[in-house]
Amino acid sequence: MLDQGAQSSVDAKNCDVLVIGGGPAGSTVSALLADRGHAVTLLEKAQHPRFHIGESLLPANMKLFEKLGVAEKVQSIGMEKWGAEFVSPWHDHSQDFKFAEAWDKSMPFAYQVRRSEFDEILIRNAADKGANVIENCRVTDVDFLPNEEGAIVQAHHDDGRTETWRTRFVVDASGRSTFLSNRFKTKRRNARHNSAAVYGHFKDVQRHNGQKEGDITLFWFDHGWFWFIPLKDGVTSVGATVWPYYMKSRGKRSVEQFFYDTIAMCPPLAERLKDAQLVSEVEATGNFSYTCGRSYGPNYVLLGDAFAFIDPVFSSGVLLAMNSAFEGAEAIDAYLCHPEKSAAAFRRFDKVMRHGPKEFSWFIYRITNPTMRDMFMRPSNPFRAKEAILSMLAGDIFGKTPIWRSLFAFKVIYYFVSMMNLKRSLAAWRRRKSNIMVVEDSGVTSQ
Ligand SMILES: Cc1cc2nc3c(=O)[nH]c(=O)nc-3n(C[C@H](O)[C@H](O)[C@H](O)COP(=O)(O)OP(=O)(O)OC[C@H]3O[C@@H](n4cnc5c(N)ncnc54)[C@H](O)[C@@H]3O)c2cc1C
C-alpha cells in the first residue's frame, strides 16, 4: 500500500499511517489499520508498562475489546465492576446503581484495570496485528506536505538517535500532550468547567463484599468529589477531583499531606481508609477541560484526549478514546483505499468525536449541583429516565439504544425541580461560577 514513488526527505522511512502515542486511542487505531493491511508505525515516548491514571472502564468498552480481540486478556487483569455507588454528606443513605438495570440489559458489567497492564495489552496487540511499534521514541516535529501529499515526521529516540518518516497520514493520539492542536493553536479551554485532581493507590482499604467489591464509589464533599476504584490485586485507587481554588489552598504542604488532609474532610471515605497504607506516590494534575477546533484536516485526525478532555467523573475517557479510534480507522481506511468516500467518512468521524463529550458534559457541569445530587440520590424511572441515565453511565451512547427522549425527560424534570427551588439553584449557580474560575499556579502539572 505504500506510495513507493514518493520522494522522501533524507533517509526517511515510509509508512501509510504514522500514529503519535500508544495509549488506548493510538494502540487501538494502529491495531485496526494494521489488521486491514496498512503499513502503520506507532511511536510512543514511554516504555510500556507505564503508569497512567484512569482505571475505571465502562460496559460499552466490552464490545470494543471483543472486536479488537483482547477481551480475554483484559478479563485476566480486570476487576469486575457491576455498578456505581454514590455517597453524599447531604443525604442519610448511599445510592447504588447497577448497569444491569440500564435500558439495554445485555451489558451488565465492565472492569477496573491497572492502566499499566491494560495499556500494555493494547499496544502489544497493535504489534501482534502487524503495526511497527516503537517505544522510547518521542515525536518532535510534523511537517505537512503541499497538495495533501502526506507528512514528514521527526522523532527522537531515548538513546539519542533521530529518525524521520514519510507518511501518507498522521494520527495524533498523544493524549493531553495534544501534539498537533498545540502546533495548530486550535486547543480551547472549556470556559464552563475546570477542576484538578490529586490521587494515590492504597492497600488494606475496606471494600464491599461479593459482587459489589469492584463497584466504583463516588463520594461528594465540600470541594468536589472522590473516586474509589478497587483493582484486582487488592490495591484501590483513590483520588479527589477538586475545584482549582481548593488545590491552590495546598500552600507549602506536601502533595501527600494535602491528600491526607483532603481525605479527612470526607468521613465516610476516611473510615474506609482507616487501616489503609499508601503504596504509590501521590500525584496531582490539572484536569482542565478542552476541545480542539478541528478533529481532522488534510492528512490527519486527532483521537481521544488529543482532541478533547472532559472531567473524569463518569469514567468516560478510555471509552471515548477507543471509540474515536474505531471511527478514525474507518475514515482513514476510506481515505487510503476509497478516496471518493473519505469526505463523508471524515464528516461522520467529526460528528462522533463531538457527540460523546457533549452528552457527558451536560451531566458533568451539573454533578455537584444540589438538584442533580437529589435526583441521583433518589432516582425514579418516569419515562424510563433512570434506565436512560444508567445507559449513559454505561457509555451506551453511540449505538441504537433509544435513550434520547428519556434523557430529555430527565433534563426537563431537572430544570423543573431547579425552578421549584429557585433560591437554592441560583446560589448553586453562583457558587459554581466562582468554583470553576482559573487559578494561576495551583501547583499541579497538566499531564
Ligand atoms: C485524574 C484523572 C482521572 C481519570 N479517570 C478515568 C477513569 O476512571 N476512566 C476513564 O476511562 N478515563 C479516566 N481518565 C481519562 C483517561 O485517562 C484518558 O481519557 C485516556 O487515557 C485517553 O486515552 P488516549 O489514548 O487518548 O491518551 P493517553 O492514554 O494519555 O495516551 C497518550 C500516549 O501518547 C504518548 N505521547 C504523548 N506525546 C507523545 C509524543 N510527542 N511522541 C510519542 N508519544 C507521545 C504518551 O506517553 C501516552 O502514552 C482520567 C483522567 C484523569 C486526568
Short mmCIF file of C-alpha atoms and ligand atoms in Angstrom, two decimals:
data_model
loop_
_atom_site.label_atom_id
_atom_site.label_comp_id
_atom_site.label_asym_id
_atom_site.label_seq_id
_atom_site.Cartn_x
_atom_site.Cartn_y
_atom_site.Cartn_z
CA MET A 1 0.00 0.00 0.00
CA LEU A 2 2.99 2.32 0.28
CA ASP A 3 3.33 5.07 -2.25
CA GLN A 4 6.70 3.84 -3.48
CA GLY A 5 7.05 6.70 -5.91
CA ALA A 6 7.11 9.25 -3.16
CA GLN A 7 10.36 11.12 -2.84
CA SER A 8 11.15 11.11 0.83
CA SER A 9 13.42 13.54 2.58
CA VAL A 10 16.82 12.48 3.90
CA ASP A 11 16.72 8.73 4.60
CA ALA A 12 13.08 8.86 5.65
CA LYS A 13 11.31 5.58 6.18
CA ASN A 14 7.89 5.21 4.58
CA CYS A 15 4.58 4.26 6.08
CA ASP A 16 0.90 4.71 5.29
CA VAL A 17 -0.10 5.90 8.74
CA LEU A 18 2.08 7.31 11.49
CA VAL A 19 0.48 7.28 14.94
CA ILE A 20 1.76 9.61 17.68
CA GLY A 21 1.21 7.98 21.09
CA GLY A 22 0.48 4.45 22.28
CA GLY A 23 -2.34 4.96 24.81
CA PRO A 24 -5.80 3.39 24.27
CA ALA A 25 -6.55 5.59 21.24
CA GLY A 26 -3.22 5.16 19.43
CA SER A 27 -2.85 1.43 20.10
CA THR A 28 -6.45 0.72 19.04
CA VAL A 29 -6.30 2.63 15.75
CA SER A 30 -2.89 1.05 14.97
CA ALA A 31 -4.23 -2.47 15.52
CA LEU A 32 -7.32 -1.85 13.37
CA LEU A 33 -5.44 -0.29 10.45
CA ALA A 34 -2.56 -2.80 10.52
CA ASP A 35 -5.16 -5.58 10.53
CA ARG A 36 -6.54 -4.13 7.28
CA GLY A 37 -3.11 -4.33 5.68
CA HIS A 38 -1.93 -0.73 6.02
CA ALA A 39 1.69 -0.03 6.93
CA VAL A 40 1.34 1.55 10.37
CA THR A 41 4.12 2.96 12.54
CA LEU A 42 3.27 3.77 16.15
CA LEU A 43 5.69 5.97 18.08
CA GLU A 44 5.36 6.07 21.87
CA LYS A 45 7.58 8.24 24.01
CA ALA A 46 7.38 5.97 27.08
CA GLN A 47 8.14 2.28 27.57
CA HIS A 48 5.15 0.11 28.45
CA PRO A 49 4.19 -0.89 31.07
CA ARG A 50 3.97 2.71 32.29
CA PHE A 51 1.73 4.34 34.88
CA HIS A 52 -1.39 6.19 33.71
CA ILE A 53 -4.33 7.42 35.73
CA GLY A 54 -7.88 6.45 34.65
CA GLU A 55 -8.61 2.92 35.84
CA SER A 56 -12.40 2.64 35.67
CA LEU A 57 -13.87 1.38 32.38
CA LEU A 58 -17.47 1.32 31.17
CA PRO A 59 -19.68 -1.57 29.99
CA ALA A 60 -19.68 -0.14 26.45
CA ASN A 61 -15.92 -0.82 26.35
CA MET A 62 -16.58 -4.57 26.39
CA LYS A 63 -17.76 -4.98 22.82
CA LEU A 64 -14.76 -2.94 21.65
CA PHE A 65 -12.45 -5.43 23.42
CA GLU A 66 -14.21 -8.27 21.59
CA LYS A 67 -13.82 -6.56 18.21
CA LEU A 68 -10.16 -5.85 18.93
CA GLY A 69 -9.53 -9.45 20.03
CA VAL A 70 -8.31 -8.54 23.54
CA ALA A 71 -11.37 -9.50 25.61
CA GLU A 72 -9.75 -12.49 27.33
CA LYS A 73 -6.57 -10.62 28.17
CA VAL A 74 -8.48 -7.69 29.64
CA GLN A 75 -10.63 -10.11 31.62
CA SER A 76 -7.49 -11.65 33.12
CA ILE A 77 -6.34 -8.32 34.61
CA GLY A 78 -9.74 -6.72 35.26
CA MET A 79 -11.78 -6.39 38.44
CA GLU A 80 -15.46 -6.79 37.59
CA LYS A 81 -17.40 -3.56 38.05
CA TRP A 82 -21.16 -4.18 38.15
CA GLY A 83 -22.24 -0.72 39.19
CA ALA A 84 -21.57 2.56 40.94
CA GLU A 85 -22.27 3.77 44.45
CA PHE A 86 -22.90 7.43 45.30
CA VAL A 87 -22.24 8.71 48.83
CA SER A 88 -23.37 12.21 49.77
CA PRO A 89 -22.85 14.14 53.03
CA TRP A 90 -26.19 15.85 52.34
CA HIS A 91 -28.17 12.59 52.33
CA ASP A 92 -28.58 9.94 55.01
CA HIS A 93 -28.10 6.93 52.73
CA SER A 94 -25.81 5.78 49.92
CA GLN A 95 -27.28 5.05 46.49
CA ASP A 96 -26.33 2.07 44.31
CA PHE A 97 -26.73 1.90 40.53
CA LYS A 98 -26.50 -1.41 38.68
CA PHE A 99 -25.62 -1.45 34.98
CA ALA A 100 -27.89 -4.50 34.66
CA GLU A 101 -30.84 -2.12 35.13
CA ALA A 102 -29.87 0.07 32.16
CA TRP A 103 -32.06 0.23 29.06
CA ASP A 104 -30.02 -2.41 27.27
CA LYS A 105 -29.66 -5.25 29.79
CA SER A 106 -27.02 -7.04 27.73
CA MET A 107 -24.05 -5.10 29.08
CA PRO A 108 -24.24 -5.53 32.86
CA PHE A 109 -20.60 -5.02 33.85
CA ALA A 110 -17.24 -3.50 33.00
CA TYR A 111 -13.75 -3.69 34.51
CA GLN A 112 -11.49 -1.68 36.76
CA VAL A 113 -7.95 -2.06 35.44
CA ARG A 114 -4.43 -1.06 36.30
CA ARG A 115 -3.66 1.14 33.33
CA SER A 116 -0.04 -0.01 33.12
CA GLU A 117 -1.32 -3.55 32.42
CA PHE A 118 -4.30 -2.53 30.29
CA ASP A 119 -2.39 -0.12 28.06
CA GLU A 120 0.35 -2.72 27.60
CA ILE A 121 -2.21 -5.28 26.38
CA LEU A 122 -3.44 -2.77 23.79
CA ILE A 123 -0.02 -1.73 22.50
CA ARG A 124 1.23 -5.35 22.25
CA ASN A 125 -1.99 -6.19 20.39
CA ALA A 126 -1.15 -3.46 17.87
CA ALA A 127 2.27 -5.05 17.31
CA ASP A 128 0.71 -8.53 17.03
CA LYS A 129 -1.66 -7.21 14.34
CA GLY A 130 1.35 -6.00 12.34
CA ALA A 131 1.93 -2.39 13.40
CA ASN A 132 5.55 -1.29 13.70
CA VAL A 133 5.55 -0.27 17.39
CA ILE A 134 8.50 1.79 18.59
CA GLU A 135 8.70 2.82 22.25
CA ASN A 136 11.03 5.31 23.96
CA CYS A 137 10.60 7.45 20.86
CA ARG A 138 9.14 10.96 21.10
CA VAL A 139 7.69 12.71 18.06
CA THR A 140 9.22 16.17 17.86
CA ASP A 141 8.09 17.58 14.54
CA VAL A 142 5.44 17.07 11.84
CA ASP A 143 5.62 18.89 8.52
CA PHE A 144 2.61 18.54 6.25
CA LEU A 145 3.48 18.47 2.54
CA PRO A 146 1.64 20.60 -0.01
CA ASN A 147 -1.20 19.15 -2.13
CA GLU A 148 -2.17 16.62 0.53
CA GLU A 149 0.89 14.52 -0.21
CA GLY A 150 1.30 13.40 3.37
CA ALA A 151 3.77 14.50 6.03
CA ILE A 152 7.35 14.25 7.20
CA VAL A 153 7.57 13.24 10.85
CA GLN A 154 10.64 13.53 13.04
CA ALA A 155 11.21 11.70 16.29
CA HIS A 156 13.94 11.36 18.91
CA HIS A 157 14.78 8.00 20.44
CA ASP A 158 15.76 7.92 24.12
CA ASP A 159 19.18 6.58 23.04
CA GLY A 160 19.87 9.87 21.24
CA ARG A 161 19.08 8.86 17.64
CA THR A 162 16.80 10.97 15.49
CA GLU A 163 14.66 9.32 12.84
CA THR A 164 12.42 10.59 10.04
CA TRP A 165 9.32 9.06 8.47
CA ARG A 166 7.41 9.98 5.38
CA THR A 167 3.78 9.06 5.86
CA ARG A 168 0.56 9.42 3.89
CA PHE A 169 -1.46 10.08 7.05
CA VAL A 170 -0.80 11.25 10.64
CA VAL A 171 -2.87 10.24 13.68
CA ASP A 172 -2.42 12.39 16.75
CA ALA A 173 -3.18 10.16 19.75
CA SER A 174 -0.75 11.95 22.08
CA GLY A 175 -3.33 12.35 24.86
CA ARG A 176 -3.26 15.52 26.90
CA SER A 177 0.05 16.48 25.25
CA THR A 178 -2.22 17.48 22.31
CA PHE A 179 0.70 17.50 19.89
CA LEU A 180 -0.99 18.76 16.70
CA SER A 181 -3.52 21.13 18.23
CA ASN A 182 -0.72 22.87 20.15
CA ARG A 183 1.01 23.27 16.85
CA PHE A 184 -2.11 24.48 15.03
CA LYS A 185 -3.17 26.54 18.08
CA THR A 186 -6.67 25.09 17.90
CA LYS A 187 -6.94 23.91 21.53
CA ARG A 188 -9.59 25.78 23.52
CA ARG A 189 -10.04 25.65 27.27
CA ASN A 190 -13.64 24.90 28.20
CA ALA A 191 -14.87 28.02 29.98
CA ARG A 192 -17.75 26.03 31.53
CA HIS A 193 -15.64 23.59 33.51
CA ASN A 194 -12.36 23.43 35.39
CA SER A 195 -11.04 21.05 38.01
CA ALA A 196 -7.86 19.44 39.33
CA ALA A 197 -7.12 16.03 40.83
CA VAL A 198 -4.90 14.50 43.49
CA TYR A 199 -4.63 10.73 43.78
CA GLY A 200 -2.78 7.65 45.01
CA HIS A 201 -3.02 3.87 45.43
CA PHE A 202 -3.75 2.18 48.77
CA LYS A 203 -3.77 -1.37 50.10
CA ASP A 204 -5.82 -2.73 53.01
CA VAL A 205 -8.84 -0.48 52.39
CA GLN A 206 -12.32 -1.54 53.46
CA ARG A 207 -14.09 -2.80 50.36
CA HIS A 208 -17.59 -4.09 49.90
CA ASN A 209 -18.12 -7.84 49.77
CA GLY A 210 -19.31 -10.11 46.98
CA GLN A 211 -20.36 -8.72 43.62
CA LYS A 212 -20.21 -5.15 44.97
CA GLU A 213 -16.48 -5.37 45.70
CA GLY A 214 -15.46 -3.98 42.31
CA ASP A 215 -18.03 -1.17 42.11
CA ILE A 216 -16.74 2.36 41.83
CA THR A 217 -17.77 4.66 44.69
CA LEU A 218 -18.17 8.39 44.24
CA PHE A 219 -18.10 10.44 47.44
CA TRP A 220 -19.19 14.06 47.20
CA PHE A 221 -17.59 16.51 49.63
CA ASP A 222 -17.42 20.27 50.06
CA HIS A 223 -14.69 20.92 47.46
CA GLY A 224 -15.60 18.34 44.79
CA TRP A 225 -15.78 14.55 44.83
CA PHE A 226 -13.63 11.44 45.42
CA TRP A 227 -13.31 8.28 43.37
CA PHE A 228 -12.72 4.87 44.99
CA ILE A 229 -11.74 2.25 42.40
CA PRO A 230 -10.94 -1.27 43.63
CA LEU A 231 -8.35 -3.06 41.47
CA LYS A 232 -7.96 -6.81 41.08
CA ASP A 233 -4.71 -7.20 43.03
CA GLY A 234 -6.17 -5.79 46.27
CA VAL A 235 -4.95 -2.26 45.64
CA THR A 236 -7.53 0.54 45.49
CA SER A 237 -7.15 3.75 43.51
CA VAL A 238 -8.41 6.78 45.42
CA GLY A 239 -8.49 10.30 44.07
CA ALA A 240 -10.05 13.66 44.76
CA THR A 241 -11.32 15.83 41.92
CA VAL A 242 -11.46 19.33 43.32
CA TRP A 243 -12.04 22.91 42.25
CA PRO A 244 -8.84 24.82 41.34
CA TYR A 245 -9.14 27.29 44.28
CA TYR A 246 -9.04 24.33 46.66
CA MET A 247 -5.93 22.87 45.02
CA LYS A 248 -4.25 26.24 45.44
CA SER A 249 -5.00 26.11 49.19
CA ARG A 250 -2.30 23.38 49.49
CA GLY A 251 0.23 26.12 50.23
CA LYS A 252 3.50 24.67 51.50
CA ARG A 253 2.09 21.24 52.45
CA SER A 254 3.50 18.24 50.56
CA VAL A 255 1.12 16.77 47.97
CA GLU A 256 0.85 13.66 50.16
CA GLN A 257 -0.04 15.63 53.30
CA PHE A 258 -2.54 17.68 51.31
CA PHE A 259 -4.14 14.45 50.04
CA TYR A 260 -4.44 13.02 53.56
CA ASP A 261 -5.91 16.31 54.82
CA THR A 262 -8.41 16.26 51.96
CA ILE A 263 -9.44 12.66 52.68
CA ALA A 264 -10.05 13.66 56.31
CA MET A 265 -12.73 16.07 55.07
CA CYS A 266 -14.81 13.12 53.85
CA PRO A 267 -15.56 10.95 56.91
CA PRO A 268 -17.20 8.00 55.05
CA LEU A 269 -14.11 7.67 52.83
CA ALA A 270 -11.71 8.21 55.75
CA GLU A 271 -13.50 5.36 57.54
CA ARG A 272 -12.90 3.00 54.60
CA LEU A 273 -9.22 4.01 54.56
CA LYS A 274 -8.60 3.91 58.29
CA ASP A 275 -6.32 0.81 58.15
CA ALA A 276 -5.01 1.52 54.65
CA GLN A 277 -1.42 2.04 53.58
CA LEU A 278 -0.33 4.20 50.70
CA VAL A 279 1.57 2.11 48.14
CA SER A 280 2.29 4.73 45.47
CA GLU A 281 3.45 8.27 45.11
CA VAL A 282 0.65 10.81 45.49
CA GLU A 283 0.29 12.79 42.28
CA ALA A 284 -1.61 15.92 41.37
CA THR A 285 -2.77 17.04 37.95
CA GLY A 286 -4.70 19.90 36.40
CA ASN A 287 -7.83 18.48 34.80
CA PHE A 288 -8.95 21.45 32.81
CA SER A 289 -11.33 20.50 30.08
CA TYR A 290 -10.65 21.46 26.49
CA THR A 291 -11.63 20.70 22.97
CA CYS A 292 -9.86 21.37 19.68
CA GLY A 293 -11.40 23.40 16.88
CA ARG A 294 -10.91 20.64 14.31
CA SER A 295 -10.89 16.86 14.74
CA TYR A 296 -9.45 16.25 11.28
CA GLY A 297 -7.82 18.05 8.40
CA PRO A 298 -5.75 17.30 5.31
CA ASN A 299 -3.87 14.07 6.11
CA TYR A 300 -4.53 13.98 9.85
CA VAL A 301 -7.02 13.15 12.59
CA LEU A 302 -6.98 13.79 16.34
CA LEU A 303 -8.14 10.94 18.58
CA GLY A 304 -9.05 10.59 22.26
CA ASP A 305 -7.62 13.17 24.64
CA ALA A 306 -5.63 14.68 21.77
CA PHE A 307 -8.99 16.06 20.57
CA ALA A 308 -10.95 16.68 23.78
CA PHE A 309 -10.71 16.11 27.50
CA ILE A 310 -13.68 16.15 29.83
CA ASP A 311 -13.85 15.77 33.62
CA PRO A 312 -13.40 12.10 34.59
CA VAL A 313 -16.47 11.87 36.86
CA PHE A 314 -18.25 9.38 34.57
CA SER A 315 -15.10 7.33 33.73
CA SER A 316 -15.67 8.06 30.06
CA GLY A 317 -12.09 8.81 28.87
CA VAL A 318 -10.92 5.36 27.77
CA LEU A 319 -14.24 4.61 26.07
CA LEU A 320 -14.17 7.91 24.16
CA ALA A 321 -10.53 7.30 23.19
CA MET A 322 -11.15 3.75 21.93
CA ASN A 323 -14.41 4.66 20.20
CA SER A 324 -12.67 7.55 18.44
CA ALA A 325 -10.05 5.06 17.25
CA PHE A 326 -12.71 2.76 15.74
CA GLU A 327 -14.36 5.69 13.95
CA GLY A 328 -10.99 7.14 12.94
CA ALA A 329 -9.84 3.81 11.48
CA GLU A 330 -12.94 3.72 9.23
CA ALA A 331 -12.30 7.23 7.94
CA ILE A 332 -8.56 6.70 7.40
CA ASP A 333 -9.19 3.40 5.63
CA ALA A 334 -11.66 5.18 3.34
CA TYR A 335 -9.09 7.93 2.67
CA LEU A 336 -6.37 5.40 1.79
CA CYS A 337 -8.49 2.93 -0.21
CA HIS A 338 -11.64 4.72 -1.42
CA PRO A 339 -10.82 8.46 -1.57
CA GLU A 340 -14.24 9.19 -3.12
CA LYS A 341 -15.87 8.08 0.14
CA SER A 342 -13.49 9.84 2.51
CA ALA A 343 -15.22 13.25 2.76
CA ALA A 344 -18.38 11.64 4.10
CA ALA A 345 -16.35 9.32 6.34
CA PHE A 346 -14.49 12.25 7.94
CA ARG A 347 -17.75 14.18 8.46
CA ARG A 348 -19.19 11.18 10.27
CA PHE A 349 -15.98 10.84 12.31
CA ASP A 350 -16.20 14.50 13.36
CA LYS A 351 -19.82 14.09 14.42
CA VAL A 352 -18.98 11.12 16.62
CA MET A 353 -15.98 12.95 18.13
CA ARG A 354 -18.23 15.78 19.30
CA HIS A 355 -21.17 13.64 20.39
CA GLY A 356 -19.54 11.91 23.39
CA PRO A 357 -18.02 14.97 25.10
CA LYS A 358 -21.25 16.93 24.50
CA GLU A 359 -23.58 14.32 26.01
CA PHE A 360 -21.43 13.65 29.06
CA SER A 361 -20.71 17.35 29.63
CA TRP A 362 -24.34 18.29 30.32
CA PHE A 363 -24.19 15.98 33.36
CA ILE A 364 -20.60 16.89 34.31
CA TYR A 365 -21.50 20.60 34.60
CA ARG A 366 -24.33 19.73 36.99
CA ILE A 367 -22.99 16.77 39.01
CA THR A 368 -22.17 18.95 42.05
CA ASN A 369 -25.50 20.82 41.81
CA PRO A 370 -27.92 20.10 44.71
CA THR A 371 -30.82 19.35 42.34
CA MET A 372 -28.76 16.83 40.41
CA ARG A 373 -27.47 15.30 43.64
CA ASP A 374 -31.05 14.85 44.86
CA MET A 375 -32.06 13.24 41.58
CA PHE A 376 -29.11 10.83 41.71
CA MET A 377 -29.67 10.03 45.39
CA ARG A 378 -33.42 9.40 44.95
CA PRO A 379 -33.64 8.01 41.43
CA SER A 380 -37.03 7.27 39.91
CA ASN A 381 -37.94 5.98 36.49
CA PRO A 382 -40.58 8.26 34.89
CA PHE A 383 -40.38 7.98 31.09
CA ARG A 384 -37.68 5.30 31.72
CA ALA A 385 -35.35 8.15 32.76
CA LYS A 386 -33.38 6.03 35.24
CA GLU A 387 -32.74 3.33 32.64
CA ALA A 388 -31.58 6.00 30.20
CA ILE A 389 -29.25 7.56 32.79
CA LEU A 390 -27.81 4.12 33.53
CA SER A 391 -27.21 3.59 29.82
CA MET A 392 -25.35 6.86 29.70
CA LEU A 393 -23.32 5.86 32.78
CA ALA A 394 -22.57 2.59 30.94
CA GLY A 395 -21.29 4.56 27.93
CA ASP A 396 -24.08 3.24 25.70
CA ILE A 397 -24.42 6.49 23.74
CA PHE A 398 -23.04 5.59 20.32
CA GLY A 399 -25.34 2.76 19.29
CA LYS A 400 -29.03 2.39 18.62
CA THR A 401 -30.31 2.21 22.21
CA PRO A 402 -33.25 4.67 22.15
CA ILE A 403 -32.43 6.63 25.31
CA TRP A 404 -32.64 10.17 23.96
CA ARG A 405 -36.30 11.00 24.67
CA SER A 406 -35.93 9.68 28.20
CA LEU A 407 -32.74 11.68 28.77
CA PHE A 408 -34.60 14.73 27.50
CA ALA A 409 -37.40 13.99 30.00
CA PHE A 410 -34.78 13.75 32.77
CA LYS A 411 -33.40 17.16 31.78
CA VAL A 412 -36.87 18.72 31.75
CA ILE A 413 -37.50 17.34 35.25
CA TYR A 414 -34.12 18.68 36.35
CA TYR A 415 -34.98 22.21 35.14
CA PHE A 416 -38.45 22.00 36.70
CA VAL A 417 -37.07 20.96 40.12
CA SER A 418 -34.42 23.70 39.84
CA MET A 419 -37.17 26.29 39.21
CA MET A 420 -39.16 24.99 42.17
CA ASN A 421 -36.08 25.59 44.35
CA LEU A 422 -35.07 28.84 42.71
CA LYS A 423 -33.17 30.35 45.63
CA ARG A 424 -31.09 27.21 46.12
CA SER A 425 -30.48 26.90 42.37
CA LEU A 426 -29.30 30.50 42.00
CA ALA A 427 -26.94 30.12 44.97
CA ALA A 428 -25.55 26.91 43.44
CA TRP A 429 -25.13 28.59 40.05
CA ARG A 430 -23.19 31.49 41.64
CA ARG A 431 -21.02 29.13 43.66
CA ARG A 432 -20.20 27.06 40.60
CA LYS A 433 -19.28 30.15 38.61
CA SER A 434 -16.63 31.04 41.15
CA ASN A 435 -15.56 27.38 41.64
CA ILE A 436 -14.54 26.92 38.00
CA MET A 437 -12.50 30.11 37.85
CA VAL A 438 -8.95 29.69 36.59
CA VAL A 439 -6.40 29.85 39.42
CA GLU A 440 -2.82 30.55 38.41
CA ASP A 441 -0.06 28.48 39.96
CA SER A 442 -2.17 25.82 41.65
CA GLY A 443 1.00 23.69 41.83
CA VAL A 444 -0.09 20.86 39.52
CA THR A 445 1.04 19.56 36.15
CA SER A 446 -1.38 19.38 33.22
CA GLN A 447 -0.49 15.72 32.40
C1 LIG B 1 -7.45 12.43 37.16
C2 LIG B 1 -7.97 11.62 36.00
C3 LIG B 1 -8.78 10.52 36.24
C4 LIG B 1 -9.27 9.76 35.16
N1 LIG B 1 -10.07 8.68 35.39
C5 LIG B 1 -10.55 7.96 34.35
C6 LIG B 1 -11.33 6.78 34.57
O1 LIG B 1 -11.56 6.37 35.72
N2 LIG B 1 -11.79 6.12 33.49
C7 LIG B 1 -11.52 6.53 32.22
O2 LIG B 1 -11.97 5.90 31.25
N3 LIG B 1 -10.77 7.62 31.98
C8 LIG B 1 -10.26 8.33 33.01
N4 LIG B 1 -9.47 9.41 32.77
C9 LIG B 1 -9.22 9.79 31.37
C10 LIG B 1 -8.29 8.79 30.66
O3 LIG B 1 -7.13 8.59 31.41
C11 LIG B 1 -7.97 9.30 29.27
O4 LIG B 1 -9.13 9.82 28.68
C12 LIG B 1 -7.39 8.21 28.36
O5 LIG B 1 -6.16 7.73 28.84
C13 LIG B 1 -7.21 8.80 26.94
O6 LIG B 1 -6.52 7.89 26.11
P1 LIG B 1 -5.59 8.45 24.94
O7 LIG B 1 -5.07 7.26 24.24
O8 LIG B 1 -6.31 9.49 24.19
O9 LIG B 1 -4.40 9.22 25.69
P2 LIG B 1 -3.31 8.65 26.69
O10 LIG B 1 -3.81 7.45 27.40
O11 LIG B 1 -2.86 9.78 27.53
O12 LIG B 1 -2.13 8.19 25.75
C14 LIG B 1 -1.31 9.11 25.07
C15 LIG B 1 0.05 8.50 24.84
O13 LIG B 1 0.80 9.35 23.98
C16 LIG B 1 2.15 9.36 24.41
N5 LIG B 1 2.74 10.59 23.86
C17 LIG B 1 2.46 11.87 24.19
N6 LIG B 1 3.19 12.73 23.46
C18 LIG B 1 3.95 11.97 22.63
C19 LIG B 1 4.92 12.28 21.64
N7 LIG B 1 5.25 13.55 21.33
N8 LIG B 1 5.53 11.27 20.98
C20 LIG B 1 5.21 9.97 21.28
N9 LIG B 1 4.32 9.62 22.22
C21 LIG B 1 3.69 10.61 22.89
C22 LIG B 1 2.05 9.29 25.91
O14 LIG B 1 3.25 8.82 26.51
C23 LIG B 1 0.86 8.34 26.11
O15 LIG B 1 1.28 7.00 26.27
C24 LIG B 1 -8.94 10.15 33.83
C25 LIG B 1 -8.12 11.24 33.60
C26 LIG B 1 -7.63 11.98 34.67
C27 LIG B 1 -6.74 13.16 34.40
#
